[in-house]
JSON list of C-alpha atoms in Angstrom, two decimals:
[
{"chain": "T", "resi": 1, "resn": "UNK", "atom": "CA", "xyz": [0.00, 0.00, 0.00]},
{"chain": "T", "resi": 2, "resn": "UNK", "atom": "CA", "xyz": [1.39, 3.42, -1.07]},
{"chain": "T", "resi": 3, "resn": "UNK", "atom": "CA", "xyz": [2.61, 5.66, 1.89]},
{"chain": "T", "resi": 4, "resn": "UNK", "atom": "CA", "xyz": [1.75, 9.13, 1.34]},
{"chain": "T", "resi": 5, "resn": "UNK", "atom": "CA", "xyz": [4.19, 12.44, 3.52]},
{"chain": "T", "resi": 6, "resn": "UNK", "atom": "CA", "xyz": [1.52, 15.02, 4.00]},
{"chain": "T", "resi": 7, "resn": "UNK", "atom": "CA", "xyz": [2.66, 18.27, 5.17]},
{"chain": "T", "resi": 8, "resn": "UNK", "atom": "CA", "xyz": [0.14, 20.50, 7.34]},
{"chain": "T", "resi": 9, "resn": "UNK", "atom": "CA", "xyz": [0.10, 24.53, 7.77]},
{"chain": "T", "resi": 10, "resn": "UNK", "atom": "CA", "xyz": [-0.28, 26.14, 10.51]},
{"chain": "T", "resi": 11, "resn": "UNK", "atom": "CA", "xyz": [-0.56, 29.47, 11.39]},
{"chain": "T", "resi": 12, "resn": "UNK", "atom": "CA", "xyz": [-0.61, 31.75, 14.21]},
{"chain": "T", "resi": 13, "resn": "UNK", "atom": "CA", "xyz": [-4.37, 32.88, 13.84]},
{"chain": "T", "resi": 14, "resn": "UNK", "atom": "CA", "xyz": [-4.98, 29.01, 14.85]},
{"chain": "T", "resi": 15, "resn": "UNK", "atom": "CA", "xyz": [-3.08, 28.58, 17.84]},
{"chain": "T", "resi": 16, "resn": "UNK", "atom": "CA", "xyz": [-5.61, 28.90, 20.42]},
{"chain": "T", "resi": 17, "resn": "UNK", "atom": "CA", "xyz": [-8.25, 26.52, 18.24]},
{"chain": "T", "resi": 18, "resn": "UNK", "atom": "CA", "xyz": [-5.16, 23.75, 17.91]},
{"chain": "T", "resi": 19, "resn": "UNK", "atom": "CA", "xyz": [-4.89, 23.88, 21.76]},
{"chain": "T", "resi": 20, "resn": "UNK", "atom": "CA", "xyz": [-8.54, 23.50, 22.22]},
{"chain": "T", "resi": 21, "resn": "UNK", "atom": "CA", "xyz": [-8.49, 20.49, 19.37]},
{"chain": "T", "resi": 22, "resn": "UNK", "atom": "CA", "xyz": [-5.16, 18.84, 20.36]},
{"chain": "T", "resi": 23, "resn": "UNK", "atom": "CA", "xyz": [-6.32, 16.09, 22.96]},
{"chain": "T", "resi": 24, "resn": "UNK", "atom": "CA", "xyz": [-9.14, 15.20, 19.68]},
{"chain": "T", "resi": 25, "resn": "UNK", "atom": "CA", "xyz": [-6.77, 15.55, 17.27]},
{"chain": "T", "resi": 26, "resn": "UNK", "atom": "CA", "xyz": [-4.12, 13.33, 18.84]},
{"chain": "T", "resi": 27, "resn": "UNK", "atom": "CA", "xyz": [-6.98, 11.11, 19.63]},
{"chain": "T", "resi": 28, "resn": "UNK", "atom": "CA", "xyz": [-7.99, 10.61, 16.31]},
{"chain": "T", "resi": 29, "resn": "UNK", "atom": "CA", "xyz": [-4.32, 9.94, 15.39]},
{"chain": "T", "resi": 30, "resn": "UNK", "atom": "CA", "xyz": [-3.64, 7.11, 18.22]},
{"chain": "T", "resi": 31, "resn": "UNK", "atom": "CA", "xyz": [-6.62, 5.29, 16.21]},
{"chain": "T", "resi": 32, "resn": "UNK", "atom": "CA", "xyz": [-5.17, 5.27, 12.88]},
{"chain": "T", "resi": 33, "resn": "UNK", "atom": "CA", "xyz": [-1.75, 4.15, 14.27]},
{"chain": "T", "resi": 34, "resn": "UNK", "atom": "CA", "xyz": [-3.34, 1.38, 16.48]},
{"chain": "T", "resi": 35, "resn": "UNK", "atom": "CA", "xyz": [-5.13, 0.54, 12.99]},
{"chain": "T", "resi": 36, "resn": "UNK", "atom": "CA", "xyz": [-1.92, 0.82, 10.89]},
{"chain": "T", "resi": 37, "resn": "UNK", "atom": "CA", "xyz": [-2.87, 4.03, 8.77]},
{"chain": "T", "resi": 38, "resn": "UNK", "atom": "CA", "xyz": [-0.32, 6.29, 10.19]},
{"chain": "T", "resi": 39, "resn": "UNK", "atom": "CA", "xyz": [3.11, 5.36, 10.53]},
{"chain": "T", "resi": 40, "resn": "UNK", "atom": "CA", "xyz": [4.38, 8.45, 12.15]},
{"chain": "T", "resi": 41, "resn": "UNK", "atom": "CA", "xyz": [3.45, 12.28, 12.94]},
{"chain": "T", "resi": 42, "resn": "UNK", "atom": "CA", "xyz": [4.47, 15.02, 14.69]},
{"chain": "T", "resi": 43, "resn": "UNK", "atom": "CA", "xyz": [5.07, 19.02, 14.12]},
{"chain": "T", "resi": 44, "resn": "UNK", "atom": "CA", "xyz": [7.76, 20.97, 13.10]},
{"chain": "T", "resi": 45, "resn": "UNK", "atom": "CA", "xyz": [9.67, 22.72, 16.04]},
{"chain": "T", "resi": 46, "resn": "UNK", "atom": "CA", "xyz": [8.37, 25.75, 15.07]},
{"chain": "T", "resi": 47, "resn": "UNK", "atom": "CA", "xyz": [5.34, 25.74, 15.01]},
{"chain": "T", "resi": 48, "resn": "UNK", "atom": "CA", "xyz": [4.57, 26.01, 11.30]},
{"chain": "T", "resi": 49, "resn": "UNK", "atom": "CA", "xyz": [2.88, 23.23, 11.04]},
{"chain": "T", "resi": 50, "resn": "UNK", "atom": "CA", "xyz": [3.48, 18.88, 11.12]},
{"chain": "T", "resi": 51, "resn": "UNK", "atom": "CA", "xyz": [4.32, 16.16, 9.13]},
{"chain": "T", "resi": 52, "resn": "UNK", "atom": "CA", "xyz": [2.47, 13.02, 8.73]},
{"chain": "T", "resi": 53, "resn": "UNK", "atom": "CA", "xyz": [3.24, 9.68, 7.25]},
{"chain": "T", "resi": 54, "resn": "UNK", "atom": "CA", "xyz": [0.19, 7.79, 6.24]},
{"chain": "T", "resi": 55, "resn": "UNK", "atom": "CA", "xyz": [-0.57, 4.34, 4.29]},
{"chain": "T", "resi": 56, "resn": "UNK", "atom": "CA", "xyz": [-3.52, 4.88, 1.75]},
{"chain": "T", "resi": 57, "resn": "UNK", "atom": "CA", "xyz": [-4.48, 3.03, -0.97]},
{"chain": "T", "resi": 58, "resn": "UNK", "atom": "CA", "xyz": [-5.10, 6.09, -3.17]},
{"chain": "T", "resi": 59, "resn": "UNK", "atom": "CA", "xyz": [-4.78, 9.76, -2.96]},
{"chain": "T", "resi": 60, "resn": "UNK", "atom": "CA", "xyz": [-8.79, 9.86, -2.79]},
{"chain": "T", "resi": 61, "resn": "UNK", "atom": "CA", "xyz": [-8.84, 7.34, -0.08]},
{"chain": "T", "resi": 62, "resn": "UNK", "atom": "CA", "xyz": [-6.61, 9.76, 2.10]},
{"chain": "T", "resi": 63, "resn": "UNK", "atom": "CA", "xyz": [-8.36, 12.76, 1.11]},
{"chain": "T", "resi": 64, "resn": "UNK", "atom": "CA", "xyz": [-11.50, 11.17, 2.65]},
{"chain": "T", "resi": 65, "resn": "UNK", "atom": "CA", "xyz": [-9.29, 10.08, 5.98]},
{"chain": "T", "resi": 66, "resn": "UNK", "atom": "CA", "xyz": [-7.56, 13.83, 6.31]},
{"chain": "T", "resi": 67, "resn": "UNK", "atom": "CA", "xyz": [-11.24, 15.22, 5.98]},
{"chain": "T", "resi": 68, "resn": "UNK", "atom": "CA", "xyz": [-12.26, 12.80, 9.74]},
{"chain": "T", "resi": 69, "resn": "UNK", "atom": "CA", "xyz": [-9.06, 15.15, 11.60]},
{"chain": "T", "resi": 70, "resn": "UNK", "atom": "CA", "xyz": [-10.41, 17.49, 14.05]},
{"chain": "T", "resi": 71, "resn": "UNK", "atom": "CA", "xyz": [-8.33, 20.26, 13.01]},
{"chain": "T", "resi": 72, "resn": "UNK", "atom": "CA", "xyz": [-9.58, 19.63, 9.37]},
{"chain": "T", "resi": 73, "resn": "UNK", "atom": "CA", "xyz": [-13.13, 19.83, 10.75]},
{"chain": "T", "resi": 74, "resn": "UNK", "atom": "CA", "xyz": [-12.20, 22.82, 12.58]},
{"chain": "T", "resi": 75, "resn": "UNK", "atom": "CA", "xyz": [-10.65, 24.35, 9.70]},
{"chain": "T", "resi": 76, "resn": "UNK", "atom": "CA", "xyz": [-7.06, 25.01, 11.76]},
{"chain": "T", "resi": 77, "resn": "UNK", "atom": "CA", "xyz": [-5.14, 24.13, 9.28]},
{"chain": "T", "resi": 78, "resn": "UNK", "atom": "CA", "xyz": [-4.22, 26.98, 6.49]},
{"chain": "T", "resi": 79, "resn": "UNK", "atom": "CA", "xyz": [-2.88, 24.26, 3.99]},
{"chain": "T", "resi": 80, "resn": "UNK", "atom": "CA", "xyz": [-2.35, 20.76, 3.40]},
{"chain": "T", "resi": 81, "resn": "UNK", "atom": "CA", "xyz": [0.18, 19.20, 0.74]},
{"chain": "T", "resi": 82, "resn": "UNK", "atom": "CA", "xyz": [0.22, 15.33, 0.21]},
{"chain": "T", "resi": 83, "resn": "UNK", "atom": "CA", "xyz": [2.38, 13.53, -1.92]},
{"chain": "T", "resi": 84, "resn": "UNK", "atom": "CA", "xyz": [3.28, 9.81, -2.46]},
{"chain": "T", "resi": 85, "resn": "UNK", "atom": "CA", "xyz": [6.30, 9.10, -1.32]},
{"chain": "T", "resi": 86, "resn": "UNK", "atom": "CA", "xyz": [8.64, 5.95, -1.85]},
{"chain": "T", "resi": 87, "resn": "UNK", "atom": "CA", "xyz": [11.02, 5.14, 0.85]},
{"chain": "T", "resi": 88, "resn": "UNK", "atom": "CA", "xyz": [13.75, 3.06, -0.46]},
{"chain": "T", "resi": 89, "resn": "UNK", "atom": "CA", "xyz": [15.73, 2.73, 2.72]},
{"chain": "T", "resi": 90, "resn": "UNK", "atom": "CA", "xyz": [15.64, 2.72, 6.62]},
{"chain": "T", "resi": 91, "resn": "UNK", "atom": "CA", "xyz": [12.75, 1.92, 8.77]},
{"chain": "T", "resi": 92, "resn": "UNK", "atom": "CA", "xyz": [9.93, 2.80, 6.20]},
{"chain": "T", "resi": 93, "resn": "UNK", "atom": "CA", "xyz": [11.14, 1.00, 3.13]},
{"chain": "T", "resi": 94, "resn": "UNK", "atom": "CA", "xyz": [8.97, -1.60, 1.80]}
]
């Protein structure tokens, strides 16, 4: 299954939102790594926003899975770029 390196935005209008939506957002992620989905996540030092490594089978499939985050639904994010990625070496290589 592809893995797919999706970069989030943040900005400094959303702070006080992501506070409020942390504990729901990192909820929501604990459930897709207990399920597998997401390999890894965490923000940039920062503050400018986070990476995330997901497994999808398609970019439509992880569309639909990015649209279930909390700070999605919250609209705290200011933009999201997702790419597939193909890790050829160390711990993520198929």
């Amino acid at each position: 299954m592809p893995i797919f390196a999706v970069h989030y935005t943040y900005s400094e209008a959303t702070v006080p939102g992501r506070d409020t939506y942390r504990p729901e957002h990192r909820a929501w992620l604990s459930g897709l790594v207990e399920a597998g989905t997401l390999l890894s996540s965490g923000p940039y030092p920062d503050g400018s926003g986070a990476l995330l490594l997901f497994r999808a089978e398609d970019q439509t499939a992880l569309a639909d899975l990015l649209a279930d985050d909390p700070f999605a639904r919250e609209k705290l994010i200011d933009a999201v770029r997702a790419v597939e990625w193909m890790p050829v070496m160390g711990a993520f290589a198929v």
